[in-house]
Coordinates of C-alpha atoms and ligand atoms in Angstrom, one line a residue:
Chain A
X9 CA -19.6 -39.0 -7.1
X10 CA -16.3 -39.4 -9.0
X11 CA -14.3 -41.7 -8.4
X12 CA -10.4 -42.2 -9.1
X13 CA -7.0 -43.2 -7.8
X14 CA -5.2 -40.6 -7.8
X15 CA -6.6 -36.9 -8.0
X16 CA -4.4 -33.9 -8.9
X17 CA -5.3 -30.4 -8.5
X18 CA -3.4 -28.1 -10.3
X19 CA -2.1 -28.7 -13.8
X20 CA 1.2 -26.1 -13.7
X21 CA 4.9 -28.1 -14.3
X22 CA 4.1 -29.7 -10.9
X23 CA 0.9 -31.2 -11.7
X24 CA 1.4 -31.8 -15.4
X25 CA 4.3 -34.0 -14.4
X26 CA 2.7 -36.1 -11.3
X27 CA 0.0 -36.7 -13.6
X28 CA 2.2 -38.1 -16.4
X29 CA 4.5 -40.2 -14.3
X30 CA 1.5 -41.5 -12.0
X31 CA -0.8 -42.6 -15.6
X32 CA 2.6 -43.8 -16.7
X33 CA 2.4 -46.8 -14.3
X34 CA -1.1 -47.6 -14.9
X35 CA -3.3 -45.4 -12.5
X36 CA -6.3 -43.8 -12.9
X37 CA -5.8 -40.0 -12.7
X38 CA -8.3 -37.2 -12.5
X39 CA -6.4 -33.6 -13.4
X40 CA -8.1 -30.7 -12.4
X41 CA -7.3 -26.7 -13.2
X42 CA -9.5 -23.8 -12.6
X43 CA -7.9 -22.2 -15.4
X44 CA -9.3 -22.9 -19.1
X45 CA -4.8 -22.8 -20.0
X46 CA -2.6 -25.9 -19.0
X47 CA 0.9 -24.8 -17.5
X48 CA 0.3 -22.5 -14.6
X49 CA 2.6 -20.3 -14.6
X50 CA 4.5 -21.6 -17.8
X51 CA 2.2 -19.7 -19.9
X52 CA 2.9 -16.3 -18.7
X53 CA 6.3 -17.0 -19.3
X54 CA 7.7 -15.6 -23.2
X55 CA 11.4 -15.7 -21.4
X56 CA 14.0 -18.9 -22.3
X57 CA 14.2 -20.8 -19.3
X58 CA 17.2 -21.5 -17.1
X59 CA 18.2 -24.8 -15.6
X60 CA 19.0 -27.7 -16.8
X61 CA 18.3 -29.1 -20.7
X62 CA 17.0 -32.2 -19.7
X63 CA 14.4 -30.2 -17.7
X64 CA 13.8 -27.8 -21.4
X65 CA 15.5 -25.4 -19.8
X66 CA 16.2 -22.9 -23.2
X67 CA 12.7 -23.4 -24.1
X68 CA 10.4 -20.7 -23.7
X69 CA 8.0 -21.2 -21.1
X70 CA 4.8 -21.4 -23.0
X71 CA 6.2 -23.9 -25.1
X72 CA 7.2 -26.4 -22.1
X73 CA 3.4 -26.2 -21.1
X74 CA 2.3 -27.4 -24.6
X75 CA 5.2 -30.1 -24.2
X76 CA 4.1 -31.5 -21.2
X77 CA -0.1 -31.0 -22.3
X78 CA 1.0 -33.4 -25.2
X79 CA 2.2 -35.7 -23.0
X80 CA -0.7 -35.6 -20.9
X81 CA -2.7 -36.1 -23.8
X82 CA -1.2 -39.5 -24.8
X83 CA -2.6 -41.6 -21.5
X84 CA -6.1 -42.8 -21.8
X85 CA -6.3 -43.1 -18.1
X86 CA -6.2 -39.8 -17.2
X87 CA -8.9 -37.4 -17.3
X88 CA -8.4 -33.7 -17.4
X89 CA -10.4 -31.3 -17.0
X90 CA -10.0 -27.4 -17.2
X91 CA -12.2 -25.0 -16.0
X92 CA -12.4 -27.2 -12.7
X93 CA -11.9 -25.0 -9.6
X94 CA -11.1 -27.2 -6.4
X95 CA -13.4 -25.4 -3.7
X96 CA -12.9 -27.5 -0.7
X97 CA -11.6 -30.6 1.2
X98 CA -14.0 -32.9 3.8
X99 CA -13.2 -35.0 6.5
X100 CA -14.1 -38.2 4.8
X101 CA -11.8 -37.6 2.0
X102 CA -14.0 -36.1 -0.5
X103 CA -13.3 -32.8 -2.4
X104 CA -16.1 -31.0 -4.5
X105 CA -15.4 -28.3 -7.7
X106 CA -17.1 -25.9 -9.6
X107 CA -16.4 -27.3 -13.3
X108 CA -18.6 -25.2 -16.1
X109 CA -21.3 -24.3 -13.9
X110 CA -21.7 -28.0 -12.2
X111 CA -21.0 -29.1 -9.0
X112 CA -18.7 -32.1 -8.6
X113 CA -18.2 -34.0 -5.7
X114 CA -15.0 -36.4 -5.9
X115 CA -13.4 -38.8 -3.9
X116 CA -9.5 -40.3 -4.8
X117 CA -7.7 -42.6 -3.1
X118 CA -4.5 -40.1 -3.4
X119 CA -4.9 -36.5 -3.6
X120 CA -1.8 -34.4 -5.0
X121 CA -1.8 -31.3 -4.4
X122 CA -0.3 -28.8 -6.8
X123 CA -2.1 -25.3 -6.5
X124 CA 1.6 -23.1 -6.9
X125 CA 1.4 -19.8 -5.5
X126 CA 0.4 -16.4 -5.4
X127 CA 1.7 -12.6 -5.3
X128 CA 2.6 -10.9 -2.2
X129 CA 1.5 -7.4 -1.5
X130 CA 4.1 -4.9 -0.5
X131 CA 2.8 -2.2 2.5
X132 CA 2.8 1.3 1.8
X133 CA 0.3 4.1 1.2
X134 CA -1.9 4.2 -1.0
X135 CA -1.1 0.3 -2.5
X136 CA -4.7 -0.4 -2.7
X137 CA -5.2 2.5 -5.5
X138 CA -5.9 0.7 -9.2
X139 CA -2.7 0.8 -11.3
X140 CA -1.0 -1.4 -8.6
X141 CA -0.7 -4.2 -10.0
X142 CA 1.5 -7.6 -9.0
X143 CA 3.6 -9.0 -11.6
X144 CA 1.9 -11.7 -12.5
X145 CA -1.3 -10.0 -13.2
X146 CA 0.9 -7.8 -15.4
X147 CA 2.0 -11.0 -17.3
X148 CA -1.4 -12.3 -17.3
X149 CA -2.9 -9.1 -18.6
X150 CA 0.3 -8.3 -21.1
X151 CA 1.2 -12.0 -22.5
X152 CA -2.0 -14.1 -22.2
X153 CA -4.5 -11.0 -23.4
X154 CA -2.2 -8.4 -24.8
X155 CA -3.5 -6.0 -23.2
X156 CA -0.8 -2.8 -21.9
X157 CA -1.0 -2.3 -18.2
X158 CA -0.2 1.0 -19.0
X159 CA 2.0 3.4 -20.5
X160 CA 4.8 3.7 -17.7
X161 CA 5.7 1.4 -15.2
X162 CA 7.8 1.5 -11.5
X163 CA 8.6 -2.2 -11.1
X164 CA 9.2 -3.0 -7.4
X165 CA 11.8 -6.1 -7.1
X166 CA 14.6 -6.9 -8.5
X167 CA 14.5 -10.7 -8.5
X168 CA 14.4 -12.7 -11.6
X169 CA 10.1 -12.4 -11.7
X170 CA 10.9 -8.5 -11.6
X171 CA 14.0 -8.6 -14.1
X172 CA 11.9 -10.5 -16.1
X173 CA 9.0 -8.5 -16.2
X174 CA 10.7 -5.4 -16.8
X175 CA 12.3 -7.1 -19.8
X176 CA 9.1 -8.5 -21.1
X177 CA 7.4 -5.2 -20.4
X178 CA 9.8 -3.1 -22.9
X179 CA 9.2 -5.9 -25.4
X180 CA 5.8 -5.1 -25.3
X181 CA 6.3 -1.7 -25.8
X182 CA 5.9 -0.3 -22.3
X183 CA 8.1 2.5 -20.9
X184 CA 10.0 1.2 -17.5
X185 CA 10.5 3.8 -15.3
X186 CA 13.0 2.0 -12.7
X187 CA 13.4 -0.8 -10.8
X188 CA 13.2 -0.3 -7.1
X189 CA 15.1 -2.9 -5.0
X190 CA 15.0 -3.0 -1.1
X191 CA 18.4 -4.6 -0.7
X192 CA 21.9 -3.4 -1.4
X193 CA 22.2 -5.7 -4.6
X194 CA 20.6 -6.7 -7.3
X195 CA 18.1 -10.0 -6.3
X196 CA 18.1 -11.7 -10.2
X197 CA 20.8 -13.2 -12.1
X198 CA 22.9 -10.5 -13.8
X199 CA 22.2 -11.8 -17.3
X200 CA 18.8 -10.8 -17.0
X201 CA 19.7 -7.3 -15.6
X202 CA 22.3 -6.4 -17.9
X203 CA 19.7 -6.6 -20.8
X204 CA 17.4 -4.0 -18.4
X205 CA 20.1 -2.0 -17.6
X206 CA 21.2 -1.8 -21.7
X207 CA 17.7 -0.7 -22.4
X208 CA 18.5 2.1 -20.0
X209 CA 16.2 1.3 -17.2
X210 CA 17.5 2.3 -13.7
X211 CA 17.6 0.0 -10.6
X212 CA 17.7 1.8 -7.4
X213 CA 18.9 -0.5 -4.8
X214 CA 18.8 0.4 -1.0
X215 CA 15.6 2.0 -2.1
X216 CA 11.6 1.6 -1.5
X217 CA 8.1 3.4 -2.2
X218 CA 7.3 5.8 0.1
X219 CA 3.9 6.6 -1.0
X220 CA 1.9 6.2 -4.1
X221 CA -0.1 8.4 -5.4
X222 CA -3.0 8.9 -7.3
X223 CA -6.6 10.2 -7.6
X224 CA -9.0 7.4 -8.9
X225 CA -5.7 6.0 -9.9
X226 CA -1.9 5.6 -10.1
X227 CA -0.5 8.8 -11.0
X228 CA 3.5 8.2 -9.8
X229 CA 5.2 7.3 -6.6
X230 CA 7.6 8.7 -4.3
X231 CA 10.6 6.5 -3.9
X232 CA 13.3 7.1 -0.9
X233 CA 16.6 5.5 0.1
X234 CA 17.1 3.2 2.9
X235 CA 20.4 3.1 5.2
X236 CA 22.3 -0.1 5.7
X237 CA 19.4 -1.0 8.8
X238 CA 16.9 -0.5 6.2
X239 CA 15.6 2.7 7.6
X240 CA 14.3 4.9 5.2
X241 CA 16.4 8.2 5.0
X242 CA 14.6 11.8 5.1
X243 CA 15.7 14.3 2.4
X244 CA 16.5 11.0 -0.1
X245 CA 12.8 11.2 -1.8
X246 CA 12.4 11.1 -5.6
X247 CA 9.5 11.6 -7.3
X248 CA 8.7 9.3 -10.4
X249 CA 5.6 9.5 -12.5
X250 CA 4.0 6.2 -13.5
X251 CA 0.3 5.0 -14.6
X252 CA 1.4 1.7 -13.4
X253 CA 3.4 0.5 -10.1
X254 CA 4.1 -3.6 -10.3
X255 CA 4.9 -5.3 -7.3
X256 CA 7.2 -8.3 -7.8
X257 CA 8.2 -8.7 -4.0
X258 CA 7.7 -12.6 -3.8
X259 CA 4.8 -15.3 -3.9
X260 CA 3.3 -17.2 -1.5
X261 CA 1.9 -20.7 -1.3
X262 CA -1.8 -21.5 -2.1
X263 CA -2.6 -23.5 0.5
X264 CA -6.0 -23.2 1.5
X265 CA -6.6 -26.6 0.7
X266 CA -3.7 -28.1 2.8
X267 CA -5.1 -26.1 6.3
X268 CA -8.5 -27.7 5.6
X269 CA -7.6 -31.2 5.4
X270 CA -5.2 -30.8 8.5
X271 CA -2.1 -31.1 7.1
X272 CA 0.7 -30.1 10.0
X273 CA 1.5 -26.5 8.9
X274 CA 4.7 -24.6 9.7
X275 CA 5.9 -20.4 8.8
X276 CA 9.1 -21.3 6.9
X277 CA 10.1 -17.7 4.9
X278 CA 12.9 -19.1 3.2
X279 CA 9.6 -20.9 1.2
X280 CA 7.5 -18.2 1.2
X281 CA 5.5 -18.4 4.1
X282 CA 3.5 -21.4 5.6
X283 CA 4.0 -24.3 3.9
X284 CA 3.2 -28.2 5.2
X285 CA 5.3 -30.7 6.5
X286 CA 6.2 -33.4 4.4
X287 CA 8.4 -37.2 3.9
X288 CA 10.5 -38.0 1.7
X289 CA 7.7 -39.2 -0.9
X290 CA 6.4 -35.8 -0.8
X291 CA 3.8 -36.9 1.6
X292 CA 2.2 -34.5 4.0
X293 CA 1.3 -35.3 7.5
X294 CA -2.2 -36.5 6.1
X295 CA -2.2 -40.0 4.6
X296 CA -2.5 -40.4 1.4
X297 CA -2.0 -36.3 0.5
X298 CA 1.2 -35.5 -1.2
X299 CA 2.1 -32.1 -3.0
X300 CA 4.7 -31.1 -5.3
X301 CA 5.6 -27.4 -6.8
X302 CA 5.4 -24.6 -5.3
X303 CA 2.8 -24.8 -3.1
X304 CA 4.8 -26.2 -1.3
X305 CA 7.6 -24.2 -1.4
X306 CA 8.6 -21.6 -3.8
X307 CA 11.2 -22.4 -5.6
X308 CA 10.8 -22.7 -9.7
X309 CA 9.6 -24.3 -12.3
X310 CA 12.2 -27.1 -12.9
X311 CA 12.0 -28.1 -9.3
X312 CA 8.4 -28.1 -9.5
X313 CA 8.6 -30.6 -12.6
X314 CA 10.2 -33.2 -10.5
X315 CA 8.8 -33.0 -7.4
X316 CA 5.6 -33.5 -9.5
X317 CA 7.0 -36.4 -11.1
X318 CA 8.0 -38.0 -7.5
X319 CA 4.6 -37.1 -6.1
X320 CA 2.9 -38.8 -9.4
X321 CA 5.3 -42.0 -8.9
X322 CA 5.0 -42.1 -4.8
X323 CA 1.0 -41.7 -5.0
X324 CA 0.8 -44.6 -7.8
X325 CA 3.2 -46.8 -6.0
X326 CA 1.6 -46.6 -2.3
X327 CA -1.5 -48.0 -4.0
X328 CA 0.4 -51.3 -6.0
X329 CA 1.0 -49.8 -9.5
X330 CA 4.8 -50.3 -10.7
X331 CA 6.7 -50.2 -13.1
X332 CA 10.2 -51.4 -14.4
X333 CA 12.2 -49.0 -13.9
X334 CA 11.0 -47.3 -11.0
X335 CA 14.2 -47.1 -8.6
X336 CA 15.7 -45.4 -11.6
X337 CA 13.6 -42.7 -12.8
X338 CA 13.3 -42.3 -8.5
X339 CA 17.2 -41.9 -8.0
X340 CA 17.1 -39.6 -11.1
X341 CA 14.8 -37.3 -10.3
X342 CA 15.9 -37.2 -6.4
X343 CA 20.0 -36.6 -8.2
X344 CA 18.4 -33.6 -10.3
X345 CA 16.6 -32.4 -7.7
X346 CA 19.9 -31.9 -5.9
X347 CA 21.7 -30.8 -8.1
X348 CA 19.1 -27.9 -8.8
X349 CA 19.3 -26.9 -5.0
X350 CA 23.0 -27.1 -4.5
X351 CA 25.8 -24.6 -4.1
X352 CA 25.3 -21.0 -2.9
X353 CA 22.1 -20.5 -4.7
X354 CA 20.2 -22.9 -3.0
X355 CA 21.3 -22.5 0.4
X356 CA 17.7 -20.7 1.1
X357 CA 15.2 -23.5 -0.4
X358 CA 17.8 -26.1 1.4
X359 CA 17.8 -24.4 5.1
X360 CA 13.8 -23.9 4.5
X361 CA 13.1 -27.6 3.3
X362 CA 15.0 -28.8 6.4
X363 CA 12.2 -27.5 8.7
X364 CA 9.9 -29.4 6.8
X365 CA 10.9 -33.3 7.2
X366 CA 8.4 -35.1 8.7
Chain B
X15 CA -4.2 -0.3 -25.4
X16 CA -4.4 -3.6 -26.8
X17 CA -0.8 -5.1 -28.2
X18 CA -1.2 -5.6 -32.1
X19 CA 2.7 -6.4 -32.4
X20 CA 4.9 -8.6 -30.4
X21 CA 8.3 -10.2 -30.7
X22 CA 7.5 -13.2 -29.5
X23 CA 3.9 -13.5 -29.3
X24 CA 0.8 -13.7 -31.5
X25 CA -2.6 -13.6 -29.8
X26 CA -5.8 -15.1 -31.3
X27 CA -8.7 -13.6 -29.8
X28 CA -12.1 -14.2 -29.8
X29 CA -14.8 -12.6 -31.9
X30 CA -15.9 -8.5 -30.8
X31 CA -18.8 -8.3 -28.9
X32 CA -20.4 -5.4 -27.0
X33 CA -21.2 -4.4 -23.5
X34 CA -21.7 -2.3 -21.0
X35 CA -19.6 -0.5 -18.0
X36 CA -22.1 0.8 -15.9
X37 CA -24.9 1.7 -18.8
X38 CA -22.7 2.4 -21.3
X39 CA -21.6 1.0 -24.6
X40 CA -17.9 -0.4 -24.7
X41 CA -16.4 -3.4 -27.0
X42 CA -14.0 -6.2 -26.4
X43 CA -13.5 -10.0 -27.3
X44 CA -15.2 -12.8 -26.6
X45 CA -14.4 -14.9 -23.7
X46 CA -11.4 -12.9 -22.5
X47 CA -11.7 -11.6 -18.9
X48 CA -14.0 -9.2 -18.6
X49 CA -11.0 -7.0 -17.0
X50 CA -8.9 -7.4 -19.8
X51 CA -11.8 -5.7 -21.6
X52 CA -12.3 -3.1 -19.3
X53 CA -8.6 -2.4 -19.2
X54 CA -8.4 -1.9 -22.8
X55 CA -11.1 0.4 -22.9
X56 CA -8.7 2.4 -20.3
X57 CA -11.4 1.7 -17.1
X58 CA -9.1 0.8 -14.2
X59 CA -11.7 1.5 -11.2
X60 CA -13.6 -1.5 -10.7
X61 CA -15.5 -0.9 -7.2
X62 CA -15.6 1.0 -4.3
X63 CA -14.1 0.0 -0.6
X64 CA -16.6 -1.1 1.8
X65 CA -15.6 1.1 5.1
X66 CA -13.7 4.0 3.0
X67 CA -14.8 4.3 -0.4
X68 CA -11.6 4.0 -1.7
X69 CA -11.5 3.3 -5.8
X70 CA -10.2 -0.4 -6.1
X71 CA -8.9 -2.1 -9.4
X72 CA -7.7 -6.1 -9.5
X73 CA -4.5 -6.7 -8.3
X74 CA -3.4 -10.8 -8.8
X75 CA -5.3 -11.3 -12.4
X76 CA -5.6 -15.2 -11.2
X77 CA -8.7 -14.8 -8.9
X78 CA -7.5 -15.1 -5.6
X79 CA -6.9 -11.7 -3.9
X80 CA -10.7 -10.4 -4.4
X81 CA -9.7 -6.8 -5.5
X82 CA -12.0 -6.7 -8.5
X83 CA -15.6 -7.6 -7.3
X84 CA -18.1 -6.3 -9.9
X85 CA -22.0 -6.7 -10.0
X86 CA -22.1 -8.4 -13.5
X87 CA -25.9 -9.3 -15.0
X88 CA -27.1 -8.1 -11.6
X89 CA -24.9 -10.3 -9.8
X90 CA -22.7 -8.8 -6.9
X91 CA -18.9 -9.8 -6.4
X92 CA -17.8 -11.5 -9.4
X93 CA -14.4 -11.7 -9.5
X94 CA -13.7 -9.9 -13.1
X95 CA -10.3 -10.7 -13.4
X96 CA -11.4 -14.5 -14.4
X97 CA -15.0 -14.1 -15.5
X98 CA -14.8 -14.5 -19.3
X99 CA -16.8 -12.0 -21.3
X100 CA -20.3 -12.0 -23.6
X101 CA -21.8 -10.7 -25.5
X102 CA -24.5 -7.7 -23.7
X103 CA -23.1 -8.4 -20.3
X104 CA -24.0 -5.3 -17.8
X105 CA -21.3 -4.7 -15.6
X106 CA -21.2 -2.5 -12.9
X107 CA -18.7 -0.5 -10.6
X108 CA -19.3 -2.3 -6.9
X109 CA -20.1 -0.1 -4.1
X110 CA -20.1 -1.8 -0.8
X111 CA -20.8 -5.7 0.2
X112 CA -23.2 -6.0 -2.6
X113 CA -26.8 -6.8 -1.9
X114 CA -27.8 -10.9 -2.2
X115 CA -30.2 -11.3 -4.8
X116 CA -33.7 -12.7 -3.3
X117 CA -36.0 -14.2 -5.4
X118 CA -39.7 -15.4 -4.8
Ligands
LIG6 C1 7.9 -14.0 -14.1 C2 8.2 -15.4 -13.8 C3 9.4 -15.9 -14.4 C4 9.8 -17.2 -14.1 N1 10.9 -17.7 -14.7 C5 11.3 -18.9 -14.4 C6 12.5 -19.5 -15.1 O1 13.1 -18.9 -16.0 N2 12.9 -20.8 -14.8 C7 12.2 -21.5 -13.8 O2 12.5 -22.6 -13.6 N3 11.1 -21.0 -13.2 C8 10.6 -19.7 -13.5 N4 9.5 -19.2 -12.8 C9 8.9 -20.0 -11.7 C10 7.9 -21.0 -12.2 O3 7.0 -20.5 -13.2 C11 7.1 -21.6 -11.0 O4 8.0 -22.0 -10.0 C12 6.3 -22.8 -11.4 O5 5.3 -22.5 -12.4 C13 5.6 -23.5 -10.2 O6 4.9 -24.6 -10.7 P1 3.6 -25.2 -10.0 O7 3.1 -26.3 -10.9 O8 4.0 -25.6 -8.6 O9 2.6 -24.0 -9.8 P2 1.8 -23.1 -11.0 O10 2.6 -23.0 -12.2 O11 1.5 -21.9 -10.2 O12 0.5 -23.9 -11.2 C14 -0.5 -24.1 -10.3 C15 -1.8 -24.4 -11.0 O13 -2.8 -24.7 -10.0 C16 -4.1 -24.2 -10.4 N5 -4.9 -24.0 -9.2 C17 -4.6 -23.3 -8.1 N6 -5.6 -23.5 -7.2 C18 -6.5 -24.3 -7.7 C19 -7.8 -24.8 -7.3 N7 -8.3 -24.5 -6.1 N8 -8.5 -25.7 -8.1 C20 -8.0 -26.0 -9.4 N9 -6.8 -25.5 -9.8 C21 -6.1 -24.7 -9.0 C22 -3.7 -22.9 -11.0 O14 -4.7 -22.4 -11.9 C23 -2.4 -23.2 -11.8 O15 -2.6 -23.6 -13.1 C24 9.0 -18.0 -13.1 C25 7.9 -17.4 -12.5 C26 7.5 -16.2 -12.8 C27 6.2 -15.6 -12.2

């Protein structure tokens, strides 16, 4: 058995940061990722980032991750391990992981909980043919291996994942075929799809996928227009060939590991589906389990940096570690926080993480 | 289709090994996902639907959705997406569940 203070799972901004500011005040941490890549999401992510400098926003993605993996780095007292996948949660606190092959069994006396989030499937027919594809397995497959998804691409979604994607796509060398986009308007900031729409790709808004089709794989779509109740409208079909369709309709929370340990769930859409209640130190309904990023909410990756490093402090804190200036780096974080979800734009995440105070 | 050129990326990959898509001879590199290899080599259909039959490839590329179960070294449902390739690895196209392997 392994045996630590504080146990992260999931080393993305959320987990990379909790670890960091938890070591930082002296506890024991034990960092686990399935994958063999620190950063989570960071290192599909070629793209400049938005937000805030002091968060690295205008850093590329991939280069945050190695940032915050050299930070991790410099603490003796934390232990990371990659390759460790998190299989389960028992009722006497104890979680066991496949790491290279072994078996580990582990038991923390704080548990955060940092798994992020996964694609959402979009219903039509014929979406389980090969050549569908969600967006971040496009990244994955395009960035990390650099290997082409295909030749020609229908991107479904117009918020920033499927701006981006599109973008990154082109760069790669990919024909983009169009954008299709639900809603009247455009879901992304228009910075992103001005540069699309220079590169001539066209968004149909108002607009889904009819069908797919295909015969051992994608071989186009048909696309039709909806009305203002979002009914699709006969007669308004366009075909568009494609070896490739992406779906970038929205993720959802990984949080397996949350139901089993009995964390108080609750359907919130505005975060992307069930997510668990939690205090204001990020703790959920369990004692002694907190969670930061998006798996507990999606939102984005500068969010999921400080809740990670509120988790990190809260977890260290509740079991007598300190340090100097905690009320400060607390109040700054919290103030960033806020600032992130202010304003129009963060309306959604606010309304959603109202339903979630415990 | 493999990216040689990129604006804003270089990728190192590991070294070229051999294997084999239901008996037959394709390459790729080293400790990539074995669907990234299979991808490359332009094979998109990685098993068949239980009830219907229907072709399935991966879909999430993280290992979660369970799109892309292969029988890999005589071993049924291994998620492809995130198994890492070797050298002389058989992998097969899935139909079905996928037997358990009993051994005396
Ligand atoms: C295309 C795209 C563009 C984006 N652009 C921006 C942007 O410009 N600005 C911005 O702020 N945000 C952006 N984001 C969002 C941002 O990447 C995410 O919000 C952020 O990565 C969430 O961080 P996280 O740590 O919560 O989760 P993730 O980054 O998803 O990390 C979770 C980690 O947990 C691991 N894990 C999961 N389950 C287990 C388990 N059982 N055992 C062990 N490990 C496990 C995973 O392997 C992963 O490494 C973008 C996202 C995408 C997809």
């Amino acid at each position: 058995m392994l045996k630590t203070d504080i146990a992260i799972i999931g080393a993305g901004p959320a987990g990379l940061n909790a670890a960091i500011s938890a070591a930082a005040m002296g506890a024991k941490v034990l960092l686990l990722d399935r994958d063999d890549r620190a950063g989570g999401q960071l290192i599909k992510q070629t793209h400049k980032f938005f937000g805030s400098r002091e968060l690295h926003a205008s850093l590329r993605g991939i280069d945050i991750a190695s940032l915050l993996l050299a930070r991790v780095r410099e603490f003796d007292n934390i232990d990371f391990r990659l390759g460790a996948t998190v299989l389960g949660y028992y009722e006497d606190g104890v979680i066991t992981a496949e790491y290279r092959g072994n078996f580990l069994k582990i038991k923390a006396d704080r548990y955060v909980i940092a798994t992020g989030a996964s694609e959402k499937i979009l219903p039509f027919p014929n979406n389980d043919l090969p050549g569908v594809y969600g967006a971040g397995a496009v990244q994955t497959l395009t960035n990390v291996y650099g290997v082409l998804p295909g030749k020609r691409v229908i991107m479904v979604g117009s918020g920033n994942i499927g701006l981006i994607v599109s973008y990154q796509l082109l760069q790669a060398g990919v024909q983009v075929a169009g954008i299709v986009e639900a809603a009247p308007g455009i879901g992304g900031y228009l910075v992103h799809a001005a540069k699309i729409r220079r590169a001539g790709v066209p968004i149909y808004t108002s607009h889904t996928i009819k069908e797919a089709y295909g015969d051992s794989s994608v071989q186009g779509a048909v696309i039709w227009q909806l009305d203002e109740k979002w009914q699709p409208l006969n007669g308004t079909e366009k075909d568009i060939e494609a070896d490739v369709i992406c779906i970038a309709v929205g993720l959802t929370p990984l949080t397996e590991l949350l139901w089993q340990a009995g964390c108080q769930m609750k359907y919130v859409p505005q975060l992307g589906g069930h997510v668990n209640l939690r205090d204001e130190n990020l703790m959920t309904s369990v004692p002694g389990i907190y969670v930061a990023g998006d798996v507990s909410g999606v939102e984005e990756a500068s969010a999921a940096m400080l809740e990670g490093k509120l988790a990190g402090l809260a977890a260290a804190k509740s079991l007598g570690y300190s340090i100097e200036n905690y009320d400060e780096l607390w109040q700054q974080a919290i103030s960033q926080l806020d600032g992130l979800r202010s304003g129009p734009a963060g309306e959604k995440i606010r309304s959603g993480l109202k339903m979630l105070v415990r | 289709m493999r990216i040689d050129e990129h604006p804003v990326l270089t990728f190192t990959r590991g070294k070229k090994v051999t294997f084999y898509f239901d008996g037959k001879k394709i390459e790729g590199y080293e400790g990539e996902p074995i669907a990234a290899a299979l991808h490359a080599a332009g094979v998109k259909v990685l098993r068949h639907s239980h009830k219907k039959n229907r072709p399935r490839g991966f879909y999430c590329a993280i290992g979660n959705c369970s799109s892309c179960l292969m029988v890999v070294d005589g071993v049924p449902n291994v998620r492809v997406c995130v198994e890492k390739l070797r050298e002389g690895m058989q992998v097969e196209t899935q139909k079905g569940r996928g037997d358990l392997i009993v051994e005396d």
